[in-house]
Coordinates of C-alpha atoms in Angstrom, one line a residue:
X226 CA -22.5 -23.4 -17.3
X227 CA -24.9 -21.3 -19.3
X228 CA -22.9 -18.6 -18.6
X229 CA -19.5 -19.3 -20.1
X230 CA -21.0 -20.6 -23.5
X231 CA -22.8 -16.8 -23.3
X232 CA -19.4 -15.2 -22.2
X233 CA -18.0 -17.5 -25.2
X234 CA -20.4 -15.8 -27.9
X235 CA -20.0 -12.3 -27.1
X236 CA -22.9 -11.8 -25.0
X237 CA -21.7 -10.5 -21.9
X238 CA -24.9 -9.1 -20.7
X239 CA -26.7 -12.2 -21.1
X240 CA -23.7 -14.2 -19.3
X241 CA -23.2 -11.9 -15.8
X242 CA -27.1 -12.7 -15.5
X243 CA -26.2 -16.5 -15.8
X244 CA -23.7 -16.2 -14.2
X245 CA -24.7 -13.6 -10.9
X246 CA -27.0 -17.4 -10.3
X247 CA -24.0 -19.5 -9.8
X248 CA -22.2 -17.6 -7.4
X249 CA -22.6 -19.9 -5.2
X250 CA -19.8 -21.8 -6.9
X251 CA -16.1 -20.5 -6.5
X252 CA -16.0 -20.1 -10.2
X253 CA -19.2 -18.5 -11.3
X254 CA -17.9 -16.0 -8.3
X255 CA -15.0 -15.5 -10.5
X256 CA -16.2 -15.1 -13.5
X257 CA -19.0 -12.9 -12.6
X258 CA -16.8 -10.1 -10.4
X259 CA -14.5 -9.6 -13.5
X260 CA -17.5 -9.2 -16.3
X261 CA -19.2 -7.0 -13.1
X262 CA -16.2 -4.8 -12.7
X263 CA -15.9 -4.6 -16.9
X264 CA -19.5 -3.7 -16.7
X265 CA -18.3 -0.7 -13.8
X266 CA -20.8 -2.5 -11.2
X267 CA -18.3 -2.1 -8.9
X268 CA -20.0 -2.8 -5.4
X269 CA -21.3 -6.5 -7.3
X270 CA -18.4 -6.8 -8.3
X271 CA -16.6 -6.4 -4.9
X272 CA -18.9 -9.0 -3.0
X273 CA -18.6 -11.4 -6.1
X274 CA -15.3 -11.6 -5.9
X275 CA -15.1 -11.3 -2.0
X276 CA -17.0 -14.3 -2.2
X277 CA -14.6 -15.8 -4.3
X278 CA -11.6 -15.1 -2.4
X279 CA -13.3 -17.3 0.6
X280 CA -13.7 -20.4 -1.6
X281 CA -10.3 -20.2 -3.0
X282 CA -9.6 -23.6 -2.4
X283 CA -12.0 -24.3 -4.6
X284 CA -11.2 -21.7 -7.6
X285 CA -10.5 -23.0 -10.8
X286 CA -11.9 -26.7 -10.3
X287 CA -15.2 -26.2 -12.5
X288 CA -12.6 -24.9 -15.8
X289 CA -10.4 -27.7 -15.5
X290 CA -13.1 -30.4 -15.2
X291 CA -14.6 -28.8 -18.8
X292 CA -11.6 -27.5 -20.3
X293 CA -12.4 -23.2 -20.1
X294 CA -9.5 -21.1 -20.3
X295 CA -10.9 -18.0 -17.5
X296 CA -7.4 -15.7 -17.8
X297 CA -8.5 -12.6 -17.5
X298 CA -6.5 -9.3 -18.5
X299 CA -5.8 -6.6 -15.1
X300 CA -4.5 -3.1 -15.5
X301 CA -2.1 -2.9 -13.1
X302 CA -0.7 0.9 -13.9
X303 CA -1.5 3.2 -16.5
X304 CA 1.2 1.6 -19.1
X305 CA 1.3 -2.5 -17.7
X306 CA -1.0 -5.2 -17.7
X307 CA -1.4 -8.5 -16.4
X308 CA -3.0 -11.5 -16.8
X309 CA -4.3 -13.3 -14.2
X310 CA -6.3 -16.7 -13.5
X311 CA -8.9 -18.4 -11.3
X312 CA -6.5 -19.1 -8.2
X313 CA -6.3 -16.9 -5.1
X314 CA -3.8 -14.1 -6.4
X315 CA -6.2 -13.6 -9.2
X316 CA -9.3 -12.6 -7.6
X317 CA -7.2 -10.5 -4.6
X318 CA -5.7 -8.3 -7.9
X319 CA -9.3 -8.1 -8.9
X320 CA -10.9 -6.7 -6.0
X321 CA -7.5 -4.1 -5.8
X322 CA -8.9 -2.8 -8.5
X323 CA -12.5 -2.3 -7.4
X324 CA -11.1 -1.3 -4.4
X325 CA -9.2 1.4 -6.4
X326 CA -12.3 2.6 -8.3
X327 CA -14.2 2.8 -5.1
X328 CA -11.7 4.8 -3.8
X329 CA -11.3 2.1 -0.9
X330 CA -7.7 2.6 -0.1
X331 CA -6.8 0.3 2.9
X332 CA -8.9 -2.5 1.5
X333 CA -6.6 -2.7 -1.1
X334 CA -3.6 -2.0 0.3
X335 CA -4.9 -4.8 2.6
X336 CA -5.2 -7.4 -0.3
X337 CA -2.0 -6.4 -1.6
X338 CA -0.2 -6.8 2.0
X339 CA -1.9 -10.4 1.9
X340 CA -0.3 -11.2 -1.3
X341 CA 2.7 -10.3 -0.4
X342 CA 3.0 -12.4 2.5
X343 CA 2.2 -15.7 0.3
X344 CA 4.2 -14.5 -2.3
X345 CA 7.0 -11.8 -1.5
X346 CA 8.9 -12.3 -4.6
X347 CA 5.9 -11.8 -6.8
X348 CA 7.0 -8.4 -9.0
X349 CA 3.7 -7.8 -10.1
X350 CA 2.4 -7.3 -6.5
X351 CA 5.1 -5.5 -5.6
X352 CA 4.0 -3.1 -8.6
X353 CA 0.5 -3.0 -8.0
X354 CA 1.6 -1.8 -4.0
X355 CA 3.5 0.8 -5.4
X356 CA 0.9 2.1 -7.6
X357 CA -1.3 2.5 -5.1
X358 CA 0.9 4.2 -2.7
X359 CA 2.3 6.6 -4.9
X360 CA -0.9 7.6 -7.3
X361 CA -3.5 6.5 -5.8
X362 CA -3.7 6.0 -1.9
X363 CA -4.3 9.1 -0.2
X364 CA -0.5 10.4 1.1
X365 CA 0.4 10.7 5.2
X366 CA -0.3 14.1 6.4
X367 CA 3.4 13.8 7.9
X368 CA 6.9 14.3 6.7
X369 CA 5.3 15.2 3.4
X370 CA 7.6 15.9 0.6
X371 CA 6.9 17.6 -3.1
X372 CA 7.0 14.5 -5.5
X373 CA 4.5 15.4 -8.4
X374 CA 3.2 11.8 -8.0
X375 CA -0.4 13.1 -8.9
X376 CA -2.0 11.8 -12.5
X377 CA -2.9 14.1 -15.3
X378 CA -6.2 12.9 -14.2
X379 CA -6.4 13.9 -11.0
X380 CA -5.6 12.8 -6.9
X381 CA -8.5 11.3 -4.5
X382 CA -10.2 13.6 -2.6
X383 CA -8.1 14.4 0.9
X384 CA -5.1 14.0 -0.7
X385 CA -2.6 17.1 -1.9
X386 CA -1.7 16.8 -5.4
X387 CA 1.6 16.1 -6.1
X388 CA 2.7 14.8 -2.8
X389 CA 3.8 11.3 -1.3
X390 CA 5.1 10.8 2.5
X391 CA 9.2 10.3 3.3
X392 CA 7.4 7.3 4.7
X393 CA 5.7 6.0 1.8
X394 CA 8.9 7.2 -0.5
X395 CA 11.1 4.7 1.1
X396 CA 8.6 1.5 1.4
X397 CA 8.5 1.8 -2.1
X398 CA 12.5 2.1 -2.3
X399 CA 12.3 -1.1 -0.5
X400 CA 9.8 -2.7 -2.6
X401 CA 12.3 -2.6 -5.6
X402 CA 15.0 -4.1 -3.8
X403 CA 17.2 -5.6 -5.8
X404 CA 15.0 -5.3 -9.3
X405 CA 16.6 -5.8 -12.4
X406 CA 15.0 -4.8 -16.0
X407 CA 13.9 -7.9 -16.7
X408 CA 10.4 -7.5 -18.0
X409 CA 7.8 -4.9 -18.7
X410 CA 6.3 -5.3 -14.8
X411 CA 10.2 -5.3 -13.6
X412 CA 10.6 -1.0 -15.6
X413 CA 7.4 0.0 -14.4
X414 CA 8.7 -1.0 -10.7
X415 CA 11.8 0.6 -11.8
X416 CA 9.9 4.0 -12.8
X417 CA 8.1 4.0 -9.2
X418 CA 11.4 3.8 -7.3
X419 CA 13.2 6.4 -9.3
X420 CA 9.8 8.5 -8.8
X421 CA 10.1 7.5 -4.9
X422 CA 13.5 8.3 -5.1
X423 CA 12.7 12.0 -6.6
X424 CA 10.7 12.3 -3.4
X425 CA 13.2 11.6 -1.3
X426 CA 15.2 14.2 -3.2
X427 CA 18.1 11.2 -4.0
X428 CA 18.2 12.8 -7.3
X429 CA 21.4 11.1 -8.9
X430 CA 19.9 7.6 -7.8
X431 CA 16.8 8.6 -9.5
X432 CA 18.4 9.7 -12.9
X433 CA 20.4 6.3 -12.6
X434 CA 17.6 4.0 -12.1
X435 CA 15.6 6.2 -15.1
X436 CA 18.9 5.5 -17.4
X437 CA 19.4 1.9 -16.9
X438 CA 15.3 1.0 -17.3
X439 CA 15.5 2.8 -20.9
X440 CA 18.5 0.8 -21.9
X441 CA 15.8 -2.1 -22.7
X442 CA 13.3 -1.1 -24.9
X443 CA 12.0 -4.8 -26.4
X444 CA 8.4 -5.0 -25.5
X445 CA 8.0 -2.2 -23.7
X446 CA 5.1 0.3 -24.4
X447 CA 5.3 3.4 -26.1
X448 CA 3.5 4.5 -22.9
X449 CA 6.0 3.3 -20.6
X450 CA 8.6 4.4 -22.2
X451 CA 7.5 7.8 -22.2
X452 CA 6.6 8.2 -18.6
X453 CA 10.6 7.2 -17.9
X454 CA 11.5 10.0 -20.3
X455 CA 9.0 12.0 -18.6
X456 CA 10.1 11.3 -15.3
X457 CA 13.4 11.4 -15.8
X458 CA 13.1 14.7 -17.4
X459 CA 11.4 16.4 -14.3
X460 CA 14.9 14.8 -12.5
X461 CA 16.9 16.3 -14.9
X462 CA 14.6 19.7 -13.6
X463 CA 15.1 18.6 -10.3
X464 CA 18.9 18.4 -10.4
X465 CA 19.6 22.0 -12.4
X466 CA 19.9 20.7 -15.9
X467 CA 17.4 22.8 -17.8
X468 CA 18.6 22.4 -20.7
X469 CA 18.4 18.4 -20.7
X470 CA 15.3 18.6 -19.3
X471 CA 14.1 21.0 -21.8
X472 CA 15.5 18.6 -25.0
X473 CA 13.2 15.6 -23.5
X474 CA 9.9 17.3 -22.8
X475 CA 10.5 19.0 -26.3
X476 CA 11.0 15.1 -27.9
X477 CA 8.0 14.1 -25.7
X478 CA 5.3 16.9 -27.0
X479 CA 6.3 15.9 -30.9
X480 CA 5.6 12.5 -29.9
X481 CA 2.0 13.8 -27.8
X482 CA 1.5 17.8 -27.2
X483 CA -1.1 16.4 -25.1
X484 CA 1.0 13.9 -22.8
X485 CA 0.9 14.9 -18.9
X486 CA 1.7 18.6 -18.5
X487 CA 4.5 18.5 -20.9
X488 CA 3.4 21.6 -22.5
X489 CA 2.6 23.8 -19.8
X490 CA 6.7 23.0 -18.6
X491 CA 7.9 24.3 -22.0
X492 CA 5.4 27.2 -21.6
X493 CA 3.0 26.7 -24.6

């Protein structure tokens, strides 16, 4: 595939055009909804790899028969990525994601509910879900509860910043089920359910989860790390201990003056 030897040499350009002509094929589908979602073509890149989701049976045959490794790398928060191949759960976390750029909420809360239900135990699924539901998705109008869940960047339009649904607060609780701080993927999930926690003012629970996901450190980001110490330092807020809270956010703006809203809280 003319394609893949451009994709091999760099020339990325030149390899979606190859490629965009053999989407007929479950593979050149594949290929060319991830290098059209790199490229920020997101509506190509939704129907490329919509049409490679229907001819999942088929995903993956055309690398194996010439020996192309096609794992590509998916942001699946702001501090985790994953890696993911040419099957099925691949291209579903793909078009999340242009789903999530196109602001296309139930779509991909849709492909996420479909992954679930072939894999339920899958924690980077579970992750991605939770993501969604607490950053991104726009929050019930209902039994809404303060939860500063909102990015430094930003909440969609129709949705309150800082605010997540009682509703939404415990499906994520649930999502983490049983969770232990086995990987990267596994703290993030951790961080979600002590920030669903927070909104569901279980404040103790929250500062619990937040300790025990900082007692592993190995091959976790500097990023990820910090939003725990961040979050659990709006707990510490939460639950009256100023001056706890206060000692982390101050450790935190050495380490970034410019990380979330850290110094507006200590009032610089």
């Amino acid at each position: 595939m003319d394609g893949c030897r451009e994709l091999v040499l760099g020339n990325e350009e030149k390899a979606l055009e190859h490629l965009e002509k053999a989407v007929h094929l479950a593979d050149g589908a594949y290929l060319a909804g991830f290098l059209a979602l790199k490229k920020e073509r997101l509506n190509e890149a939704a129907n490329y790899l919509a049409m490679a989701a229907e001819k999942h049976s088929r995903l993956g045959r055309y690398f194996s028969k010439y020996g192309i490794s096609a794992t590509m790398s998916l942001p699946i928060t702001d501090e985790v990525s994953a890696h993911v191949g040419p099957d099925l759960r691949g291209v579903l976390l793909g078009l999340v994601e242009v789903y999530q750029r196109q602001e296309r909420w139930e779509d991909a809360i849709a492909c996420l509910e479909r992954l679930q239900r072939l894999e339920p135990d899958d924690v980077v699924v579970k992750l991605s879900l939770a993501e969604l539901l607490l950053d991104a998705r726009p929050a019930d109008k209902t039994n809404r509860q303060d939860g500063r869940f909102g990015r430094a960047g930003g909440t969609p339009e129709g949705r309150e910043p800082g605010t997540a649904s009682v509703n939404v607060c415990r499906k994520v609780v649930r999502l983490a089920e049983g969770i232990e701080n086995e990987t990267p993927v596994h703290t993030a999930l951790l961080l979600y359910k002590a920030r669903a926690l927070r909104g569901l003012s279980l404040l103790d629970a929250a500062r619990e989860t937040l300790t025990g996901a900082l007692h592993r450190r190995k091959a976790r980001s500097e990023e990820l790390l910090r939003a725990l110490r961040y979050e659990r330092a709006l707990v510490y807020e939460y639950l009256g201990q100023r001056r706890r809270a206060r000692s982390e956010l101050e450790k935190l703006y050495v380490e970034d003056p410019d990380y979330e809203d850290v110094a507006a809280r200590l009032g610089l």
